[in-house]
mmCIF file with all atom_site columns, C-alpha atoms in Angstrom:
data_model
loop_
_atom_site.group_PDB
_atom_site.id
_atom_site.type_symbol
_atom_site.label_atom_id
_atom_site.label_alt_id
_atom_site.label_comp_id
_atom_site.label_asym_id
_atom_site.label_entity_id
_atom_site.label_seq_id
_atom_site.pdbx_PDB_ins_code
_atom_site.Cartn_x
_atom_site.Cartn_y
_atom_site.Cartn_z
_atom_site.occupancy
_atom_site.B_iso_or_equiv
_atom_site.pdbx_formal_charge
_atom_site.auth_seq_id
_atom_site.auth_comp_id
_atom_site.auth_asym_id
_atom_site.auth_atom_id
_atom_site.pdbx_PDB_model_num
ATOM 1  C CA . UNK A 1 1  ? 33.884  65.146 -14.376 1.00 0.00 ? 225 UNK A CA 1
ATOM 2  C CA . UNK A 1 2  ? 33.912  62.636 -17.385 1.00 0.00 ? 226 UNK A CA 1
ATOM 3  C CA . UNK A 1 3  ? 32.932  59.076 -16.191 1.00 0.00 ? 227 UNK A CA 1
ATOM 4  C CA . UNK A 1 4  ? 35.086  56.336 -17.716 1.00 0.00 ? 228 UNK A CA 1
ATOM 5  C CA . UNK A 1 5  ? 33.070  54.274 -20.336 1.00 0.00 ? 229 UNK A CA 1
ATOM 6  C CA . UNK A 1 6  ? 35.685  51.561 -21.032 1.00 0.00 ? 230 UNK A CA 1
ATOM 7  C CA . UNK A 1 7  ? 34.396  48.191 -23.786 1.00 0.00 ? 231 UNK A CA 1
ATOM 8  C CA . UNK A 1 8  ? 30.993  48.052 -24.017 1.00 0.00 ? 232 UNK A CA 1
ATOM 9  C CA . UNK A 1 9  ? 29.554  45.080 -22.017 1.00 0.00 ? 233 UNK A CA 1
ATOM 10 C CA . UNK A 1 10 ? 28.086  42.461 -24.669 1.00 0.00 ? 234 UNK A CA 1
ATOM 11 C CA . UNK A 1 11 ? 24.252  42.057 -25.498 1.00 0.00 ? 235 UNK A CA 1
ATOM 12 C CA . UNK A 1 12 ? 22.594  39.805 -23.411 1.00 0.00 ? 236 UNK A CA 1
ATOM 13 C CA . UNK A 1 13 ? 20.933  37.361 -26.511 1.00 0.00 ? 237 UNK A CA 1
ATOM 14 C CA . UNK A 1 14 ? 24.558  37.250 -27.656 1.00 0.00 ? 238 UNK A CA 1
ATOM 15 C CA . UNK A 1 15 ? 26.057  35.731 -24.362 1.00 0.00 ? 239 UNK A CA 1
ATOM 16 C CA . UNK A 1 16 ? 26.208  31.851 -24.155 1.00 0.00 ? 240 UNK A CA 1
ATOM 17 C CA . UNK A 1 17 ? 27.162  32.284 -20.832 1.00 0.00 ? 241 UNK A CA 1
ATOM 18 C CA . UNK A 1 18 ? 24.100  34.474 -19.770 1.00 0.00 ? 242 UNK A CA 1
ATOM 19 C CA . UNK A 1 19 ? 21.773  31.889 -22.593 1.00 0.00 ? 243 UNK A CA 1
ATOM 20 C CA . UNK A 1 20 ? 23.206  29.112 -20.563 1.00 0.00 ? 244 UNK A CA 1
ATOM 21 C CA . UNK A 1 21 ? 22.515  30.094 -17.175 1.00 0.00 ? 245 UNK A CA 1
ATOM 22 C CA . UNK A 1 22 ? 19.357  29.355 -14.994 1.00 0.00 ? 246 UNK A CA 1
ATOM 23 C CA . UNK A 1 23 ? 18.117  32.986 -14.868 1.00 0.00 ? 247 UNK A CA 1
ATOM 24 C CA . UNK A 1 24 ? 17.925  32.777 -18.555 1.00 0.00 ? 248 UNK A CA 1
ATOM 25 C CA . UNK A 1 25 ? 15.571  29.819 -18.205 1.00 0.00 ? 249 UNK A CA 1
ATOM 26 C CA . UNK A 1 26 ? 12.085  31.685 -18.900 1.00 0.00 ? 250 UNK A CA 1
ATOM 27 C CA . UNK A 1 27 ? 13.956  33.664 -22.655 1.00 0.00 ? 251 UNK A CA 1
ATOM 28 C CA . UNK A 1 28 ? 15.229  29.664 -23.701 1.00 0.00 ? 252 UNK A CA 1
ATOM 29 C CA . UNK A 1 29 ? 11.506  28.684 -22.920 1.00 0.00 ? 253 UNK A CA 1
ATOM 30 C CA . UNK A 1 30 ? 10.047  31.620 -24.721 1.00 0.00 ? 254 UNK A CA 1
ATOM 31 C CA . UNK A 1 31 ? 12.233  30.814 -27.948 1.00 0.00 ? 255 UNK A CA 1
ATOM 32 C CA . UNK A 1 32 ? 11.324  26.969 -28.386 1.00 0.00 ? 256 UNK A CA 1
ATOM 33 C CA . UNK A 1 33 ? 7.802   28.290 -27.611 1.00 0.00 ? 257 UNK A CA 1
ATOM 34 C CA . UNK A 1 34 ? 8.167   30.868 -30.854 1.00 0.00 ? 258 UNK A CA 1
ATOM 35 C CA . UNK A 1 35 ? 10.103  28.911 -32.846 1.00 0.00 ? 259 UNK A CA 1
ATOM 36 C CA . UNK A 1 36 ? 7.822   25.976 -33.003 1.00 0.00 ? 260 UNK A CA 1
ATOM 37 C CA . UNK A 1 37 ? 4.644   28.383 -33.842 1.00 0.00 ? 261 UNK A CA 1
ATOM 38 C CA . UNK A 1 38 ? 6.731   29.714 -36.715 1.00 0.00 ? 262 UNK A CA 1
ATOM 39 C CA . UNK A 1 39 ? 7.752   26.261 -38.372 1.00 0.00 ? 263 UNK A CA 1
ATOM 40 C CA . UNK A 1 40 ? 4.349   25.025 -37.456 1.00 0.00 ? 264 UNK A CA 1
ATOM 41 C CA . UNK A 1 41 ? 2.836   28.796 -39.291 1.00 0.00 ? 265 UNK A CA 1
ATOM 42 C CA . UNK A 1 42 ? 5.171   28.310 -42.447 1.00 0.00 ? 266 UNK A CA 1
ATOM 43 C CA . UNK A 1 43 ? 3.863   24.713 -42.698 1.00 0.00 ? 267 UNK A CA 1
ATOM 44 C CA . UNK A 1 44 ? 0.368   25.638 -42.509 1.00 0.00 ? 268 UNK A CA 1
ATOM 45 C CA . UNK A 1 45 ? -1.024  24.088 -39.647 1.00 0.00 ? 269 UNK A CA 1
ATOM 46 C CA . UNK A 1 46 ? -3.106  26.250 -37.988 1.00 0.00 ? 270 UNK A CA 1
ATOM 47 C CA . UNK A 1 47 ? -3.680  23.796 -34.903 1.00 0.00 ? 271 UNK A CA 1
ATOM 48 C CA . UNK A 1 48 ? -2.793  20.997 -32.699 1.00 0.00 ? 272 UNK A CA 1
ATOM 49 C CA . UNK A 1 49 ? -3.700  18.821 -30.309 1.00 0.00 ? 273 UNK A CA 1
ATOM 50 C CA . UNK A 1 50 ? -1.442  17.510 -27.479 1.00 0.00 ? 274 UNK A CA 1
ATOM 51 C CA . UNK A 1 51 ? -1.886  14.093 -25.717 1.00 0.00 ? 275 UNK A CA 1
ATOM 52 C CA . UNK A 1 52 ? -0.142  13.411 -22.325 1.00 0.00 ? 276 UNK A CA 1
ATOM 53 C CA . UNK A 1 53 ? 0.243   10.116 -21.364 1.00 0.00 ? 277 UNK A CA 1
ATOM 54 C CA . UNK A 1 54 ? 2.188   7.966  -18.890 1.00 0.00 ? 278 UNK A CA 1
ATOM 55 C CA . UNK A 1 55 ? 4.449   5.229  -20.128 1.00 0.00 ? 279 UNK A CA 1
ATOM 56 C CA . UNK A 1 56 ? 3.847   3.560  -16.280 1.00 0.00 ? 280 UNK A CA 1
ATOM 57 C CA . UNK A 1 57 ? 0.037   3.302  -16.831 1.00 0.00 ? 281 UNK A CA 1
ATOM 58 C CA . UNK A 1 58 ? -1.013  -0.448 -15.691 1.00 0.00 ? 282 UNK A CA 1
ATOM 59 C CA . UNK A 1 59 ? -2.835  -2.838 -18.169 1.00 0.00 ? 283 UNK A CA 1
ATOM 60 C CA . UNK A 1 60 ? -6.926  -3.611 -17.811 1.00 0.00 ? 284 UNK A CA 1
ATOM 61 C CA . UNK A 1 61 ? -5.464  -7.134 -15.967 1.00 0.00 ? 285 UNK A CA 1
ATOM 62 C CA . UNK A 1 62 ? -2.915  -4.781 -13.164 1.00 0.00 ? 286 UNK A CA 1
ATOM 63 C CA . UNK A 1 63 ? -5.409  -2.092 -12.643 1.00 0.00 ? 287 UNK A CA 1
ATOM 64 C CA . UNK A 1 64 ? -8.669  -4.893 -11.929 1.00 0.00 ? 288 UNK A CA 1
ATOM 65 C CA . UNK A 1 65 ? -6.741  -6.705 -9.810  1.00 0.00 ? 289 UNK A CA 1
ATOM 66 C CA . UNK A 1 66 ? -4.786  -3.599 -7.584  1.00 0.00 ? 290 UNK A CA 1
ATOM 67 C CA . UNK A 1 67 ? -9.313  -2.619 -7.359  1.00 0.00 ? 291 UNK A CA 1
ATOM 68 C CA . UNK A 1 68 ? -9.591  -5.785 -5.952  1.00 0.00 ? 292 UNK A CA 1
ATOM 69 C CA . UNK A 1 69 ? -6.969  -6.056 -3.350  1.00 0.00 ? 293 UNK A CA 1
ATOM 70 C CA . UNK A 1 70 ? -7.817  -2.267 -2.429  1.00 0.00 ? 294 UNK A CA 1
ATOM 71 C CA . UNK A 1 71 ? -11.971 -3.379 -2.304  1.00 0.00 ? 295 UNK A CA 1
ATOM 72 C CA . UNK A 1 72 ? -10.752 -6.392 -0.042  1.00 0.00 ? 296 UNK A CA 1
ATOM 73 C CA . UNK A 1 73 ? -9.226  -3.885 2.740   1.00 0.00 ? 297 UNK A CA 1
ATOM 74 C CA . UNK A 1 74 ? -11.606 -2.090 2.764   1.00 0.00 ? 298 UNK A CA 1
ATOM 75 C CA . UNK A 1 75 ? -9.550  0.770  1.201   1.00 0.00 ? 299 UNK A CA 1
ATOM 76 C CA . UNK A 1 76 ? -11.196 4.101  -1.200  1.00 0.00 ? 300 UNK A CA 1
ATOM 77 C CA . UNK A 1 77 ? -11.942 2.884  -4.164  1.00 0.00 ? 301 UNK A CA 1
ATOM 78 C CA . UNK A 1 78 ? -14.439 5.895  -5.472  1.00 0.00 ? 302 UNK A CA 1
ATOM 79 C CA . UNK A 1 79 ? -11.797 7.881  -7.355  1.00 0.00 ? 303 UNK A CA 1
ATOM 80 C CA . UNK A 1 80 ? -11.474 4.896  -9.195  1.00 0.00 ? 304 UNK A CA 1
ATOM 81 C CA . UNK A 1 81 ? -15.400 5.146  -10.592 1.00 0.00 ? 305 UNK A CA 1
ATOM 82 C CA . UNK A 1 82 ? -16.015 5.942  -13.507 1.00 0.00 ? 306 UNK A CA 1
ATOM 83 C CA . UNK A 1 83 ? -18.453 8.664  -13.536 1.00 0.00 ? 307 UNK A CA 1
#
């Protein structure tokens, strides 16, 4: 007994649809990943370094004076130490 084969169903790197989706998250990941080491390879840079920052960090003046009003209550201050 012959099982019908019918259209072939289509490769999974050549379906937007499937590229697109959420379960395809981790391969869209894995390509920016790979492409970037391959522009960064064919430029010859053999390393980086990567910075993260926060844009909502508080100036010298914010962060003494938020110390302050927390050392006034009576509040935790130690993680604030610099060790």
């Amino acid at each position: 007994m012959e099982t019908p084969l019918g259209p072939k169903p289509t490769k999974a790197y050549k379906s937007e649809e499937f590229l697109g989706s959420r379960g395809a998250r981790q391969v869209r990941v894995l390509c920016e990943m790979s492409d970037t080491e391959a522009r960064l390879a064919s430029a010859g840079i053999e390393g980086t370094v990567l910075f993260f920052g926060s844009a909502r960090s508080r100036t010298h003046a914010q962060f003494a004076a938020k110390l302050a009003d927390m050392q006034s209550k009576g509040e935790d201050t130690t993680r604030f130490e610099k060790t």
